[in-house]
PDB file of C-alpha atoms in Angstrom:
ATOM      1  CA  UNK A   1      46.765 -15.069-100.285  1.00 41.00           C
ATOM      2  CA  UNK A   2      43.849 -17.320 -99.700  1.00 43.00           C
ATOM      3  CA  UNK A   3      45.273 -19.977 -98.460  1.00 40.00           C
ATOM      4  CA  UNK A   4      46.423 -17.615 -95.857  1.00 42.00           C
ATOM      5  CA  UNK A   5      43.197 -16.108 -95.109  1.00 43.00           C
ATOM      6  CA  UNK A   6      41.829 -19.804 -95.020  1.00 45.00           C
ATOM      7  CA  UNK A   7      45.010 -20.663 -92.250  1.00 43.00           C
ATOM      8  CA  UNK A   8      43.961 -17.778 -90.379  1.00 45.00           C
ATOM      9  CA  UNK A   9      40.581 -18.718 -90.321  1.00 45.00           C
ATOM     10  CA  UNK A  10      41.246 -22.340 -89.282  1.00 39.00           C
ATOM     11  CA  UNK A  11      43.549 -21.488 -86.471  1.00 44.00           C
ATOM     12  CA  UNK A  12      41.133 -18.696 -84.849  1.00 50.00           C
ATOM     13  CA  UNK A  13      38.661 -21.290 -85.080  1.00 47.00           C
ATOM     14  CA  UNK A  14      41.026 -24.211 -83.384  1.00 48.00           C
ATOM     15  CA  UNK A  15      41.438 -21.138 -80.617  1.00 46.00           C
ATOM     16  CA  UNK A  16      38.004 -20.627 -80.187  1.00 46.00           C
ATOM     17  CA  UNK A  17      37.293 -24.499 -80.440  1.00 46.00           C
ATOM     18  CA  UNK A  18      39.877 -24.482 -77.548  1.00 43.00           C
ATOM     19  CA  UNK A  19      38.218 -21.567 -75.568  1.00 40.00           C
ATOM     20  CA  UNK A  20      35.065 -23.170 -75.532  1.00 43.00           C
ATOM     21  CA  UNK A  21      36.584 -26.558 -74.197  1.00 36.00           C
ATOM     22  CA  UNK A  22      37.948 -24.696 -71.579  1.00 37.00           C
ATOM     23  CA  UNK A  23      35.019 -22.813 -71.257  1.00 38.00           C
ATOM     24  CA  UNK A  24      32.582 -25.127 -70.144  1.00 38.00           C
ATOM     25  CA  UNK A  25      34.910 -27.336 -68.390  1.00 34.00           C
ATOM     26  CA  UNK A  26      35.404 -23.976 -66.297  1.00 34.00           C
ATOM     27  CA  UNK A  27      31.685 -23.234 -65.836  1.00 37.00           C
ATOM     28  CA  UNK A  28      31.045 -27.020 -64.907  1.00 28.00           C
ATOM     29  CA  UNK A  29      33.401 -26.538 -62.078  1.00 36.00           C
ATOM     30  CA  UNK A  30      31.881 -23.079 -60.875  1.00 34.00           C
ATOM     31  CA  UNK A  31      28.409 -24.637 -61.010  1.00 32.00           C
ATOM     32  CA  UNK A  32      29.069 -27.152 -58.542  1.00 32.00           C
ATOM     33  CA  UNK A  33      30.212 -24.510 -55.969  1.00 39.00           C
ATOM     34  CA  UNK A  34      27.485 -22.313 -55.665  1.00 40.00           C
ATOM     35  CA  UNK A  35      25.561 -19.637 -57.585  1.00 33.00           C
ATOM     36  CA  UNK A  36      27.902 -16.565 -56.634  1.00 40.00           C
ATOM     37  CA  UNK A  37      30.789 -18.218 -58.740  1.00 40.00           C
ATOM     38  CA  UNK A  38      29.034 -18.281 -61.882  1.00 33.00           C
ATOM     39  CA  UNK A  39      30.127 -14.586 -62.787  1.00 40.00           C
ATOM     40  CA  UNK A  40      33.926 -15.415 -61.495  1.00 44.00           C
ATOM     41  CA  UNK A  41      33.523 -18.149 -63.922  1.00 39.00           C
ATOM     42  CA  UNK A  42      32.262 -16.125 -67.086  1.00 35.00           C
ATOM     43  CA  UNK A  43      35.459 -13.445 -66.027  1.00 41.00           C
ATOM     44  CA  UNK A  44      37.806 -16.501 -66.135  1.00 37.00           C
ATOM     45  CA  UNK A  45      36.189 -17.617 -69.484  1.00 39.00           C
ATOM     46  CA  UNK A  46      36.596 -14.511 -70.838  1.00 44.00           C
ATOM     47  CA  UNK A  47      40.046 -13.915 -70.004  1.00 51.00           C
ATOM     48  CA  UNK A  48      40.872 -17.676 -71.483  1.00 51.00           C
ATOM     49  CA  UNK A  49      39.280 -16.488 -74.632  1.00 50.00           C
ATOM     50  CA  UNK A  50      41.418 -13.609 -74.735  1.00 55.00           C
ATOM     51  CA  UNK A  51      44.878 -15.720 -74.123  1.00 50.00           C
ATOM     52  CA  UNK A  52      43.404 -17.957 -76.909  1.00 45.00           C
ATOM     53  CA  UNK A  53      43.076 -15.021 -79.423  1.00 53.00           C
ATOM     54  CA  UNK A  54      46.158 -13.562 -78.058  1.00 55.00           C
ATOM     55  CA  UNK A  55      47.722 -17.207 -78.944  1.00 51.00           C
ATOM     56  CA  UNK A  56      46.042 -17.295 -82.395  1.00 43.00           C
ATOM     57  CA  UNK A  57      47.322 -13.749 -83.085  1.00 48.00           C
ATOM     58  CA  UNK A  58      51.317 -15.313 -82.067  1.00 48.00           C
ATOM     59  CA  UNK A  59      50.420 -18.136 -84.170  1.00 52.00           C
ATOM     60  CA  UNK A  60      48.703 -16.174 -87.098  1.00 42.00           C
ATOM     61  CA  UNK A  61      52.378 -14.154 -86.817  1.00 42.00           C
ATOM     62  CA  UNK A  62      54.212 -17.211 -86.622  1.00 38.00           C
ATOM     63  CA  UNK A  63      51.913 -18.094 -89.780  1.00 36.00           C
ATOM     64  CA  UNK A  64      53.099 -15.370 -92.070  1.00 42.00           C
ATOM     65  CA  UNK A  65      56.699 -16.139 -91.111  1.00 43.00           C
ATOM     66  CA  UNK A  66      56.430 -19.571 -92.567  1.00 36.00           C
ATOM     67  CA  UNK A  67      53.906 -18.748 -95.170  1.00 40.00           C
ATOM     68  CA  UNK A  68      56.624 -20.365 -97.708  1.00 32.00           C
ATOM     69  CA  UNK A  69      56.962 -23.773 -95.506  1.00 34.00           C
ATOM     70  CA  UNK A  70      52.746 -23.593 -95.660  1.00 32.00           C
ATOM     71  CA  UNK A  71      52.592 -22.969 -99.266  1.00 32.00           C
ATOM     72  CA  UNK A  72      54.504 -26.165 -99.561  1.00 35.00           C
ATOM     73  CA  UNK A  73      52.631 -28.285 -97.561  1.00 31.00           C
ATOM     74  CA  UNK A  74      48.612 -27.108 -98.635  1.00 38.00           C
ATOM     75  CA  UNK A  75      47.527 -30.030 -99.791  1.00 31.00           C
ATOM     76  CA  UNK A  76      48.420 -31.708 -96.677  1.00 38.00           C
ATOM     77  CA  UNK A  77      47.021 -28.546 -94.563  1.00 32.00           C
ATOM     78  CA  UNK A  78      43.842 -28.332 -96.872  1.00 37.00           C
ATOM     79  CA  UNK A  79      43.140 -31.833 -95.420  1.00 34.00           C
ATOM     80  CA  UNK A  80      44.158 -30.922 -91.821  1.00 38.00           C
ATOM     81  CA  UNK A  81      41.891 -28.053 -92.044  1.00 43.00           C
ATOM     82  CA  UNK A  82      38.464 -29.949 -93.136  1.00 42.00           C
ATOM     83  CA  UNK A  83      39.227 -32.705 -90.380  1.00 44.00           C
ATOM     84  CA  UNK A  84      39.773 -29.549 -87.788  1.00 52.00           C
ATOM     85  CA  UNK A  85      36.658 -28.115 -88.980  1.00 64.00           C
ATOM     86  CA  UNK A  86      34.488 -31.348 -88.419  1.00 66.00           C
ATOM     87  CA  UNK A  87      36.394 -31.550 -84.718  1.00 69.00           C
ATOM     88  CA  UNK A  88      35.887 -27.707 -83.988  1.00 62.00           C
ATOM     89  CA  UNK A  89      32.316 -28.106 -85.286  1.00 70.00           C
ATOM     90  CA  UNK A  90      31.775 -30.982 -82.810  1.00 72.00           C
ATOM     91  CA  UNK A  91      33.634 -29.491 -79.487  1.00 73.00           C
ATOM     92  CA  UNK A  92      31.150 -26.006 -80.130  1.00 71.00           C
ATOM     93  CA  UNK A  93      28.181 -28.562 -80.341  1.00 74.00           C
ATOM     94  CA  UNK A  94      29.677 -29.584 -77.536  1.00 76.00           C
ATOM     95  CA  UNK A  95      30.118 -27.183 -75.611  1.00 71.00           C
ATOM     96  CA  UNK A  96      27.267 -25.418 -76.218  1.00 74.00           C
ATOM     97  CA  UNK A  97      25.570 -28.551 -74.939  1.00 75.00           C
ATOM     98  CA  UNK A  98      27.345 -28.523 -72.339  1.00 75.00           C
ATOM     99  CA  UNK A  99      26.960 -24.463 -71.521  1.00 72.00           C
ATOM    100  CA  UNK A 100      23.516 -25.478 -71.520  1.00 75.00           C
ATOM    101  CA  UNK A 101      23.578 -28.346 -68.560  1.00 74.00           C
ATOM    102  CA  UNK A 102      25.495 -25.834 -66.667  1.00 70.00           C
ATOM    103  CA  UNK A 103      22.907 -23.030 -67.155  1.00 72.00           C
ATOM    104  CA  UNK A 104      20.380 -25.233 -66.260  1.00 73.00           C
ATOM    105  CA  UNK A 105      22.118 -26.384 -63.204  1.00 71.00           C
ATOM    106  CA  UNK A 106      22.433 -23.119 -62.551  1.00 69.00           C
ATOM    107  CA  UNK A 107      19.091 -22.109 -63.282  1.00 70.00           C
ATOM    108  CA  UNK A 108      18.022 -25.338 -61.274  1.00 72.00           C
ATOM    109  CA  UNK A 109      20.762 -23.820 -58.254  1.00 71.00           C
ATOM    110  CA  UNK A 110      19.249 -20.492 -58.693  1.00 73.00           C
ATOM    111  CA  UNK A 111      15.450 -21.546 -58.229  1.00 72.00           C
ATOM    112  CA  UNK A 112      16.933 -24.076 -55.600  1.00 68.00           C
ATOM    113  CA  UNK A 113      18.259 -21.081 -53.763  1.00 71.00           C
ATOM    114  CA  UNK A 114      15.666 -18.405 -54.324  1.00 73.00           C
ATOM    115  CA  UNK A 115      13.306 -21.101 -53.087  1.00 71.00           C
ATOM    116  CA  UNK A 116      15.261 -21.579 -50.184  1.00 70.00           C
ATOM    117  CA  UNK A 117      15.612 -17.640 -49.351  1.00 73.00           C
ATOM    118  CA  UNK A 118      11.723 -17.786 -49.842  1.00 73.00           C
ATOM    119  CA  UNK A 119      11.008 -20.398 -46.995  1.00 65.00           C
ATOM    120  CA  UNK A 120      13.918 -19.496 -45.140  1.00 69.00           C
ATOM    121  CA  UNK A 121      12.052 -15.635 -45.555  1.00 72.00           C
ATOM    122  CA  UNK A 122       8.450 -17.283 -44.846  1.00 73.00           C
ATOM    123  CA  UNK A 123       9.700 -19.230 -41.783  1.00 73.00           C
ATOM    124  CA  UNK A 124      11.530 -15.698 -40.557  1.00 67.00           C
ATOM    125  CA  UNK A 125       8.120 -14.158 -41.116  1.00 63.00           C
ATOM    126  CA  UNK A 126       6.425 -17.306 -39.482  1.00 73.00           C
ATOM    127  CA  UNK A 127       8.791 -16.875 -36.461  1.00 72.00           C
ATOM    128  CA  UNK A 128       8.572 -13.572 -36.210  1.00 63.00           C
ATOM    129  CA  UNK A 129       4.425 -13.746 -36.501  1.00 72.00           C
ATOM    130  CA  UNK A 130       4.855 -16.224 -33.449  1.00 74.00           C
ATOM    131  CA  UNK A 131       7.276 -14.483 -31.330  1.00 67.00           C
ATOM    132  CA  UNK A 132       5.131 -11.350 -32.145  1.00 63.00           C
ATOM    133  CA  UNK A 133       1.748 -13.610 -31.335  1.00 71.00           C
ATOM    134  CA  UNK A 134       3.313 -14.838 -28.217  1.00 72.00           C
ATOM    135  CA  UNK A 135       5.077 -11.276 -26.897  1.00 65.00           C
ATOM    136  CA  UNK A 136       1.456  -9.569 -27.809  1.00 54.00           C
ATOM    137  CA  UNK A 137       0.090 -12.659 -25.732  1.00 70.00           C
ATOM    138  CA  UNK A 138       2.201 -11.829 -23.230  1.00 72.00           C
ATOM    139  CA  UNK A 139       1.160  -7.981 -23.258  1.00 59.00           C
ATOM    140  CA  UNK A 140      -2.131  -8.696 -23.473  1.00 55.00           C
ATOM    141  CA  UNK A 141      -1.438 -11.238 -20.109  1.00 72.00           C
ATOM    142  CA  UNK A 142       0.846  -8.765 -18.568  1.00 69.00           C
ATOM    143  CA  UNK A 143      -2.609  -6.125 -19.160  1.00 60.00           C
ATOM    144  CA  UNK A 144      -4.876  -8.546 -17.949  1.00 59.00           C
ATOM    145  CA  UNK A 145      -2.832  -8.977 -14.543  1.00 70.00           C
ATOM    146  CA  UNK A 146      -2.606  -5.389 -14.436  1.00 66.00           C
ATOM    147  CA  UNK A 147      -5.865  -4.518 -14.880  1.00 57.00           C
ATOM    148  CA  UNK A 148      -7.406  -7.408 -12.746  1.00 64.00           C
ATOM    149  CA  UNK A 149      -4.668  -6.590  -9.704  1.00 69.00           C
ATOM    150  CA  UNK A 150      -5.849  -2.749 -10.572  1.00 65.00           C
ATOM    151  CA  UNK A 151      -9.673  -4.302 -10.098  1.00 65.00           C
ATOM    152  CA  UNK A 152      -9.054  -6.254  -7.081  1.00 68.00           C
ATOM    153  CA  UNK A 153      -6.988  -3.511  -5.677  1.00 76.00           C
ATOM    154  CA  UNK A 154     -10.036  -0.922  -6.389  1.00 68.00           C
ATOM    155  CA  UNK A 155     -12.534  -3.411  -5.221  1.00 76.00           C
ATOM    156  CA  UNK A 156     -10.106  -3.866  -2.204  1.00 74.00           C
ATOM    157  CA  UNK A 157      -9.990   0.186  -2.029  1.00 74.00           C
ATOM    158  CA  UNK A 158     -14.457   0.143  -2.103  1.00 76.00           C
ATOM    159  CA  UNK A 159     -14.235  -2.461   0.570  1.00 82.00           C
ATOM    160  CA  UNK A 160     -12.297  -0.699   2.885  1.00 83.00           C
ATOM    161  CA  UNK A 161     -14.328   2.583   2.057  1.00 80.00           C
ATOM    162  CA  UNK A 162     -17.721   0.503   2.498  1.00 81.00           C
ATOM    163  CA  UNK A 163     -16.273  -0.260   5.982  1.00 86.00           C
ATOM    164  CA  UNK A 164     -15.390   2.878   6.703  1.00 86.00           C
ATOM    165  CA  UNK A 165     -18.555   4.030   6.122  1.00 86.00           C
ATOM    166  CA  UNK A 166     -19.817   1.238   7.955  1.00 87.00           C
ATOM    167  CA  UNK A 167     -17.997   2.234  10.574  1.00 88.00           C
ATOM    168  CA  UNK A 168     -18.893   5.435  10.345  1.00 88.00           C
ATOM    169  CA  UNK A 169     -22.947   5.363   9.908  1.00 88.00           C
ATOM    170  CA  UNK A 170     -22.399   2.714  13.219  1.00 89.00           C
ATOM    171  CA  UNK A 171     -20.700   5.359  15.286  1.00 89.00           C
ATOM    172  CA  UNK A 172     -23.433   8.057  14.000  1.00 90.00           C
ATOM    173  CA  UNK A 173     -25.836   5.865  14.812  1.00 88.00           C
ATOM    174  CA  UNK A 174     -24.072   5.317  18.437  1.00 89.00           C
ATOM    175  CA  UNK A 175     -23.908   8.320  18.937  1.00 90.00           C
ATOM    176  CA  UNK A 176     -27.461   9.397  17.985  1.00 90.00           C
ATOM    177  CA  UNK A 177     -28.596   6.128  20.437  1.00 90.00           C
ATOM    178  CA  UNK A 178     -26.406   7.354  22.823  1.00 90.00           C
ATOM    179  CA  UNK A 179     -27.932  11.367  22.524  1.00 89.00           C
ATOM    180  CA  UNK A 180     -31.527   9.788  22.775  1.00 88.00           C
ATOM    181  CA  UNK A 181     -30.849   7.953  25.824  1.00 90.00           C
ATOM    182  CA  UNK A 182     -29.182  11.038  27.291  1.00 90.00           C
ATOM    183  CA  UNK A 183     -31.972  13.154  25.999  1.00 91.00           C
ATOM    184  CA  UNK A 184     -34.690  10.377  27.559  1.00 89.00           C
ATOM    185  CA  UNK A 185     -32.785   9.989  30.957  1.00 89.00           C
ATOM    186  CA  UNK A 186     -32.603  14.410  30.887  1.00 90.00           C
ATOM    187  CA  UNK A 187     -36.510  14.326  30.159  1.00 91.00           C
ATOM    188  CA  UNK A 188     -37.095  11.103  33.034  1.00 90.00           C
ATOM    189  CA  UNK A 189     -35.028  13.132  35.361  1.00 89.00           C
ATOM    190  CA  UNK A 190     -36.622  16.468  34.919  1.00 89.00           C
ATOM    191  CA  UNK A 191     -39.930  14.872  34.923  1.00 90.00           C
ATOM    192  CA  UNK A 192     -39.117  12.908  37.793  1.00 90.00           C
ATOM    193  CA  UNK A 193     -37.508  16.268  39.720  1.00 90.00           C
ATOM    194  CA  UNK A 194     -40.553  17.943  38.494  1.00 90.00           C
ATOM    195  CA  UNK A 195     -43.373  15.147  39.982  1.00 90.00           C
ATOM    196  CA  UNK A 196     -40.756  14.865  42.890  1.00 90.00           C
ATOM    197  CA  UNK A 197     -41.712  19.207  42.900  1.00 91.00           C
ATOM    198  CA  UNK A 198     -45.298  18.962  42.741  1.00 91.00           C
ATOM    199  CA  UNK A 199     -45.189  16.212  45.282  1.00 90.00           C
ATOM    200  CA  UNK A 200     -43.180  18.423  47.392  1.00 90.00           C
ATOM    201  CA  UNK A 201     -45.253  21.262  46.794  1.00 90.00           C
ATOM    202  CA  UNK A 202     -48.629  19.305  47.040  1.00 90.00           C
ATOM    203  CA  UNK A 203     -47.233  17.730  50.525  1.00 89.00           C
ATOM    204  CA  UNK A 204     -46.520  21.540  51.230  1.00 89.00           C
ATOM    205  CA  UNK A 205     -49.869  22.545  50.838  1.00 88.00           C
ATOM    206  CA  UNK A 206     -51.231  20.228  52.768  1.00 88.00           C
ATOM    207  CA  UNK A 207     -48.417  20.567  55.262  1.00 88.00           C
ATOM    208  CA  UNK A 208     -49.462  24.453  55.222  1.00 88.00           C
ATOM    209  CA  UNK A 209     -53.504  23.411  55.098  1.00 87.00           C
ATOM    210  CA  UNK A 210     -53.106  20.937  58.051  1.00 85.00           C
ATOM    211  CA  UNK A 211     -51.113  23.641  59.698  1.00 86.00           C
ATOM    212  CA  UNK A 212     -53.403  26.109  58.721  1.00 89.00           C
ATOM    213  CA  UNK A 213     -56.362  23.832  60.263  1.00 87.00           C
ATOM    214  CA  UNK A 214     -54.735  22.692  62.869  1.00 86.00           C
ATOM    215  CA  UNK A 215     -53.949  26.401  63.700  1.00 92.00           C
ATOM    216  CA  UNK A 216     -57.795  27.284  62.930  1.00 93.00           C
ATOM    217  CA  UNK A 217     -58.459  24.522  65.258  1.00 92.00           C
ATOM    218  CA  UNK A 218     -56.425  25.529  67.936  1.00 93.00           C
ATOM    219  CA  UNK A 219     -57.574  28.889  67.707  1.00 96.00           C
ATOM    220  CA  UNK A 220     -61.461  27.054  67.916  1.00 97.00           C
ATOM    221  CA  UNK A 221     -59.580  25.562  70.631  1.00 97.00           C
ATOM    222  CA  UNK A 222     -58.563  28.140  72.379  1.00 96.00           C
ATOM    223  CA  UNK A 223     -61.505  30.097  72.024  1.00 97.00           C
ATOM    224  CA  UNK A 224     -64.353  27.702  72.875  1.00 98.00           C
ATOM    225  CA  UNK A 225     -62.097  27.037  76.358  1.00 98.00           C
ATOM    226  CA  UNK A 226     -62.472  30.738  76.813  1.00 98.00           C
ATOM    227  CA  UNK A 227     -65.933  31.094  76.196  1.00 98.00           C
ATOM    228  CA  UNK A 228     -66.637  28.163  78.984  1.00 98.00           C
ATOM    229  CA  UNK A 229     -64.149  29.705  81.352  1.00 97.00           C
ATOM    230  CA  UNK A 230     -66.452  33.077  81.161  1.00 97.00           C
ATOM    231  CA  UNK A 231     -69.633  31.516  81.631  1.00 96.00           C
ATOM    232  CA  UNK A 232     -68.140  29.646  84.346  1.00 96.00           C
ATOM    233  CA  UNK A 233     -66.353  32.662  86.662  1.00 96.00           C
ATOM    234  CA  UNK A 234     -65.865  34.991  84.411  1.00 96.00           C
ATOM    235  CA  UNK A 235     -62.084  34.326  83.961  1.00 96.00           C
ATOM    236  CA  UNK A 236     -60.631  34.275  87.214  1.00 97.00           C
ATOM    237  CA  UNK A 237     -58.637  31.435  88.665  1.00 97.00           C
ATOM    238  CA  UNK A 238     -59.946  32.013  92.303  1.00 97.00           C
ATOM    239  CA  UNK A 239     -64.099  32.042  91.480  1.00 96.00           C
ATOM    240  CA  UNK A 240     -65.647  29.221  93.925  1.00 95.00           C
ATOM    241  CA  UNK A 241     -68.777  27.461  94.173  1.00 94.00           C
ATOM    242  CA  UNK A 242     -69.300  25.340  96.398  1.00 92.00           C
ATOM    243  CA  UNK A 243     -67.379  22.535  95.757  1.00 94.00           C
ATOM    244  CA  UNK A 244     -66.093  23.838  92.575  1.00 96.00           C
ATOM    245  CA  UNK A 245     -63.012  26.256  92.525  1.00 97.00           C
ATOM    246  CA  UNK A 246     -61.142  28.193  89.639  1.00 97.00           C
ATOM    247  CA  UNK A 247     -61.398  29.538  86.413  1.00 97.00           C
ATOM    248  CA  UNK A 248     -63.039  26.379  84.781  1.00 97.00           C
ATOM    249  CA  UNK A 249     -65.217  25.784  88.291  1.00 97.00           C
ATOM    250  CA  UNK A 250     -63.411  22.233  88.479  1.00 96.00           C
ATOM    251  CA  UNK A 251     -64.271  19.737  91.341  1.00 96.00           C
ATOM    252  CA  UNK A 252     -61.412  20.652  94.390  1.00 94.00           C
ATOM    253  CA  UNK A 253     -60.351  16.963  94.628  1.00 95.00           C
ATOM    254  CA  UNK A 254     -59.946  17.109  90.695  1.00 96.00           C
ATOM    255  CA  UNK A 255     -56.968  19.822  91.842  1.00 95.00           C
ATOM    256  CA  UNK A 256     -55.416  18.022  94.273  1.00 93.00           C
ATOM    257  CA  UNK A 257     -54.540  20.210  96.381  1.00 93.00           C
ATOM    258  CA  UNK A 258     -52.504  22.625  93.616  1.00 96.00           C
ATOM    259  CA  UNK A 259     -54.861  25.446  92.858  1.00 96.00           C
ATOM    260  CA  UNK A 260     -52.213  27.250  90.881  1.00 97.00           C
ATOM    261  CA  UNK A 261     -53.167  28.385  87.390  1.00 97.00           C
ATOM    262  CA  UNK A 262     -51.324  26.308  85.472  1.00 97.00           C
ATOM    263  CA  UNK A 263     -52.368  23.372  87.387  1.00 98.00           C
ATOM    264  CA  UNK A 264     -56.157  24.635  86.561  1.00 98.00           C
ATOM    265  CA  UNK A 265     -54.820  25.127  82.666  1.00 97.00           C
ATOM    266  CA  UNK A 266     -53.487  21.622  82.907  1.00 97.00           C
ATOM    267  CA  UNK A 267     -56.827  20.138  84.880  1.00 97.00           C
ATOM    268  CA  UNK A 268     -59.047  21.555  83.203  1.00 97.00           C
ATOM    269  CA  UNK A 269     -57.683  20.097  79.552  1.00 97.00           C
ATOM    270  CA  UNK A 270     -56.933  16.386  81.133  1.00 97.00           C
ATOM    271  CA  UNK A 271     -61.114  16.630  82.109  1.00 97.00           C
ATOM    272  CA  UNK A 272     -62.211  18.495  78.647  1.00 98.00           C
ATOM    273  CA  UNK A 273     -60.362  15.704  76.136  1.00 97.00           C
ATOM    274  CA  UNK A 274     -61.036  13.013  78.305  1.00 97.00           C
ATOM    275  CA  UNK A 275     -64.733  13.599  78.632  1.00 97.00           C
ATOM    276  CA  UNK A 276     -65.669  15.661  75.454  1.00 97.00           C
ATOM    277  CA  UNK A 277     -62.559  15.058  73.108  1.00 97.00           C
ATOM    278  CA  UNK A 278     -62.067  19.134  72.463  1.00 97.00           C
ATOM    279  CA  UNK A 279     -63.463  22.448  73.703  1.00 97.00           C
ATOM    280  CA  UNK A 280     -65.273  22.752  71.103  1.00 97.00           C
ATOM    281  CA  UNK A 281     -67.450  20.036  71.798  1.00 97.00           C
ATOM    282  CA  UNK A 282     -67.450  20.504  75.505  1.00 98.00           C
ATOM    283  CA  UNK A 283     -68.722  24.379  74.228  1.00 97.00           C
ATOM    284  CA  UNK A 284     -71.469  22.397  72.090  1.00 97.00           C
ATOM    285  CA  UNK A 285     -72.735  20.009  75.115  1.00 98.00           C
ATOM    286  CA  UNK A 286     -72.868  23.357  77.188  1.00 97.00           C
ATOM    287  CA  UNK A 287     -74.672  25.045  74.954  1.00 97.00           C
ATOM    288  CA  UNK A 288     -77.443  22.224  74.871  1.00 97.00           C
ATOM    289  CA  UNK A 289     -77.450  21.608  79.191  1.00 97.00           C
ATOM    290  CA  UNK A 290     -75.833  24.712  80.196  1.00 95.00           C
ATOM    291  CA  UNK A 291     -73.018  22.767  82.323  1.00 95.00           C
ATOM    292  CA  UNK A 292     -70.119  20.316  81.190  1.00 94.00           C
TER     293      UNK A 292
END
C-alpha cells in the first residue's frame, strides 16, 4: 500500500516535472511576441497541466493494474524514484528560474511598453499643445486681421465722414460768402440807388430853385421892363417924342422902319441886354439919371 502511494506520488511529480518543462518553454515563446500573449500563454500552461494530471491519473490507473508487476520490481523502482526525484527537483529549479527570466522579460516588455504609451501619450499631448498653440496662433492672427481690417475700415469710414464734413462746412461756408456778397452788393446797390435818389432829388431842387429863380427873375424881368415902359409913354406903342417913338420911346432908326409892337418888344430887349445886361438894371440906372 505504500509503495503505491509512494508510485503515485512519484509519477504526479514526473507530470508536474513535465508541466513545468513545458511550461516555461511555452511562456519563453509568448514573451518574445509581445505582452498581450502572456495570458494566452498561462491558459495554454494551464491546460498542459491539466493533460499532464489527466495523464498521471491514466498512468496512476494503469499503476494499480500492474501493482503485482510493481511489487516485483521495487527495489529497482525505489531507485528509479530517488534519481526522478533529484531530476524533478532540478527541472522545478529550473523552471522556476526560468518562469522568472520570462517574468522579468515581461516585466522589462511591460515597462518597455507602458513607457512607450507614456511618450507616445506625451508626444500626442505635445502635438496636440502645438497644433492647439499654432490653430490659437492662427485665431489670434485671423482676430488681429479682423480687427485691424475692422480699424482701417472704421478709420477709412471717419475719413470719408471728416470729408464729408469738410465738404460740408466748405459749402456752408460758400454759401454764407456767397449770402454776404449778395447781402453787400443788395446794401451797395440800394445805397448807390439811394445817393443816385438824393442826387436826383438834390439836382431836382435845384432844377426847381433855378426854375424858381429864373422864374422870379423873369418875373423881375418882366416887371422892371414895365415899370420903364410907364415912365416912358405910359404903355402905349404909338407915344412919340421927338425922335423917339413907341412904348419904350426907342430912337426911330433903332426901328427900322417896323414900328409894329413886336418889333418894339424885340428892339427894345436887343438895346436893354446889350447896354444894361437886364431890366432890372436898366430900371436901377433910371432910377439914378431918370433916362436909359
Amino acid at each position: 500500500m505504500t509503495f503505491k502511494h509512494n508510485f503515485k506520488k512519484v509519477l504526479s511529480a514526473t507530470a508536474f516535472a513535465a508541466a513545468l518543462v513545458v511550461a516555461p518553454a511555452a511562456n519563453v515563446s509568448a514573451a518574445t511576441n509581445d505582452a498581450s500573449s502572456t495570458q494566452q500563454s498561462a491558459t495554454a500552461t494551464s491546460q498542459d497541466q491539466q493533460a499532464s494530471q489527466d495523464q498521471a491519473a491514466s498512468q496512476s490507473s494503469a499503476a494499480n493494474q500492474s501493482s503485482a508487476t510493481a511489487a516485483s520490481a521495487s527495489a529497482s523502482t525505489s531507485t528509479s524514484s530517488a534519481t526522478s526525484t533529484s531530476t524533478v527537483k532540478k527541472t522545478t529549479k529550473k523552471a522556476k528560474k526560468t518562469t522568472k527570466k520570462s517574468k522579468k522579460k515581461t516585466s522589462k516588455k511591460k515597462a518597455v511598453k507602458k513607457v512607450a504609451k507614456k511618450t507616445t501619450k506625451k508626444k500626442a499631448t505635445k502635438k496636440a499643445k502645438k497644433t492647439s498653440k499654432k490653430s490659437t496662433k492662427k485665431t489670434t492672427k485671423a482676430a488681429t486681421a479682423a480687427v485691424t481690417a475692422s480699424a482701417g475700415q472704421s478709420q477709412a469710414t471717419d475719413q470719408q465722414d471728416d470729408a464729408a464734413k469738410k465738404a460740408a462746412e466748405a459749402a456752408a461756408k460758400k454759401a454764407a460768402a456767397a449770402k454776404k456778397a449778395a447781402a453787400k452788393k443788395a446794401a451797395a446797390k440800394k445805397a448807390a440807388a439811394k445817393k443816385k435818389a438824393a442826387a436826383k432829388k438834390k439836382a431836382a431842387a435845384k432844377k426847381k430853385a433855378a426854375a424858381k429863380k429864373k422864374a422870379a427873375k423873369k418875373s423881375a424881368e418882366k416887371a422892371a421892363k414895365y415899370w420903364i415902359a410907364m415912365r416912358e409913354s405910359g404903355g402905349y406903342y404909338t407915344a412919340r417924342n421927338g425922335s423917339c417913338y413907341g412904348r419904350y420911346q426907342l430912337l426911330i432908326s433903332y426901328l427900322g422902319g417896323d414900328l409894329s409892337k413886336k418889333n418894339q418888344e424885340r428892339t427894345a430887349d436887343r438895346y436893354v441886354y446889350g447896354r444894361y445886361g437886364s431890366w432890372v438894371n436898366a430900371k436901377r440906372f433910371w432910377l439914378a439919371h431918370n433916362w436909359y
